[in-house]
């Protein structure tokens, strides 16, 4: 709440008499809302007290991210005033990281685009261009987090559970195995984004993932 005030996320409207008291009351109300979402404490006793001294934006961001994670499934969190304030404080803190204002307004695409994994000797589509196929599980694990897209085959699924969840993970499959693969992928860990039936998905894959 101190960060919310310091960063201007919550403030009294211009011309408000005794703005500090108004802002403190807002911080008290919002802080109480966050406090009550923690079901491990007694629902009461919270009192907003300003944090003295300079704010470390890294600590602020970590606190916001912890709150976002802890409260994500609590009742009426999505769209609440508490969520909006926490999200806004996290964004404001990120913009205050030393050097942020000097960073260029550009985005550099990762150098590693798309990789595909299928165990040695197993099926892999012969005409899948733009995807580097690898057949070594250790190589896959080493490049798991750096690749922009990862495509695997059904034969590879049993070898993936030890790997962490990541975005843009797809299974490419022949039509006769599509139904069984879809059923398996629904509860697979790490989670699968989608099952792509080959060659029907070829055009979509090239247009949506590999450009």
mmCIF file with all atom_site columns, C-alpha atoms in Angstrom, residues 29 132 187 191:
data_model
loop_
_atom_site.group_PDB
_atom_site.id
_atom_site.type_symbol
_atom_site.label_atom_id
_atom_site.label_alt_id
_atom_site.label_comp_id
_atom_site.label_asym_id
_atom_site.label_entity_id
_atom_site.label_seq_id
_atom_site.pdbx_PDB_ins_code
_atom_site.Cartn_x
_atom_site.Cartn_y
_atom_site.Cartn_z
_atom_site.occupancy
_atom_site.B_iso_or_equiv
_atom_site.pdbx_formal_charge
_atom_site.auth_seq_id
_atom_site.auth_comp_id
_atom_site.auth_asym_id
_atom_site.auth_atom_id
_atom_site.pdbx_PDB_model_num
ATOM 1 C CA . UNK A 1 29  ? -9.544 -0.412  2.983   1.00 0.00 ? 29  UNK A CA 1
ATOM 2 C CA . UNK A 1 132 ? 14.887 -28.275 -36.344 1.00 0.00 ? 132 UNK A CA 1
ATOM 3 C CA . UNK A 1 187 ? -4.017 -34.436 -18.591 1.00 0.00 ? 187 UNK A CA 1
ATOM 4 C CA . UNK A 1 191 ? 0.691  -29.206 -20.349 1.00 0.00 ? 191 UNK A CA 1
#
